[in-house]
Amino acid sequence: MAFDKEYCLDVFKKLLAIDSTTGQYKEIEACAKKMAEDLGYKVIPTHKGGIIVDLGGEGNPLVVTAHLDDIGV
């Protein structure tokens, strides 16, 4: 699979356009969940308001984590 720079930039712009001030994560969480599901991945919601996306595979798992809301300063 080749790296799709335009797709990545489009997703990044879409996520940045969502208002997600500290604690206001529901809209961006729903968007990220839908994007992952549209790509065919299993999404598992957490009790703290995050999501885990299962990309499949075997062997030693790799975990990547990130905040979806931004820090209101």
C-alpha positions as semicolon CSV with decimal commas, in nm:
position;residue;x (nm);y (nm);z (nm)
1;M;0,000;0,000;0,000
2;A;0,145;0,335;-0,103
3;F;0,135;0,642;0,123
4;D;-0,148;0,873;0,013
5;K;-0,033;1,222;0,107
6;E;-0,349;1,394;-0,021
7;Y;-0,578;1,162;0,176
8;C;-0,377;1,221;0,495
9;L;-0,387;1,598;0,448
10;D;-0,763;1,589;0,382
11;V;-0,825;1,386;0,699
12;F;-0,599;1,616;0,901
13;K;-0,783;1,927;0,774
14;K;-1,121;1,767;0,846
15;L;-1,022;1,684;1,204
16;L;-0,872;2,030;1,263
17;A;-1,195;2,195;1,144
18;I;-1,398;2,031;1,423
19;D;-1,438;2,244;1,737
20;S;-1,285;2,032;2,011
21;T;-1,195;2,265;2,296
22;T;-1,085;2,085;2,613
23;G;-1,351;1,834;2,715
24;Q;-1,555;1,885;2,397
25;Y;-1,456;1,566;2,221
26;K;-1,788;1,401;2,124
27;E;-1,802;1,540;1,768
28;I;-1,439;1,468;1,682
29;E;-1,463;1,124;1,848
30;A;-1,768;1,039;1,634
31;C;-1,587;1,161;1,321
32;A;-1,274;0,953;1,394
33;K;-1,491;0,648;1,471
34;K;-1,682;0,683;1,144
35;M;-1,361;0,726;0,942
36;A;-1,210;0,410;1,093
37;E;-1,529;0,210;1,040
38;D;-1,557;0,336;0,681
39;L;-1,210;0,190;0,625
40;G;-1,337;-0,144;0,755
41;Y;-1,171;-0,142;1,098
42;K;-1,328;-0,258;1,424
43;V;-1,377;0,031;1,668
44;I;-1,400;-0,024;2,043
45;P;-1,517;0,272;2,257
46;T;-1,349;0,327;2,594
47;H;-1,524;0,430;2,915
48;K;-1,327;0,758;2,920
49;G;-1,458;0,881;2,584
50;G;-1,188;0,752;2,353
51;I;-1,176;0,485;2,086
52;I;-0,953;0,189;2,014
53;V;-0,919;0,094;1,648
54;D;-0,822;-0,268;1,586
55;L;-0,612;-0,282;1,269
56;G;-0,571;-0,658;1,289
57;G;-0,245;-0,840;1,243
58;E;-0,052;-1,086;1,453
59;G;0,246;-1,085;1,687
60;N;0,348;-0,807;1,921
61;P;0,086;-0,534;1,924
62;L;0,170;-0,171;1,856
63;V;-0,035;0,098;2,028
64;V;-0,055;0,459;1,913
65;T;-0,239;0,710;2,131
66;A;-0,339;1,071;2,081
67;H;-0,569;1,334;2,230
68;L;-0,860;1,439;2,011
69;D;-0,963;1,749;2,205
70;D;-0,737;2,051;2,207
71;I;-0,604;2,238;2,505
72;G;-0,797;2,556;2,574
73;V;-0,556;2,828;2,671
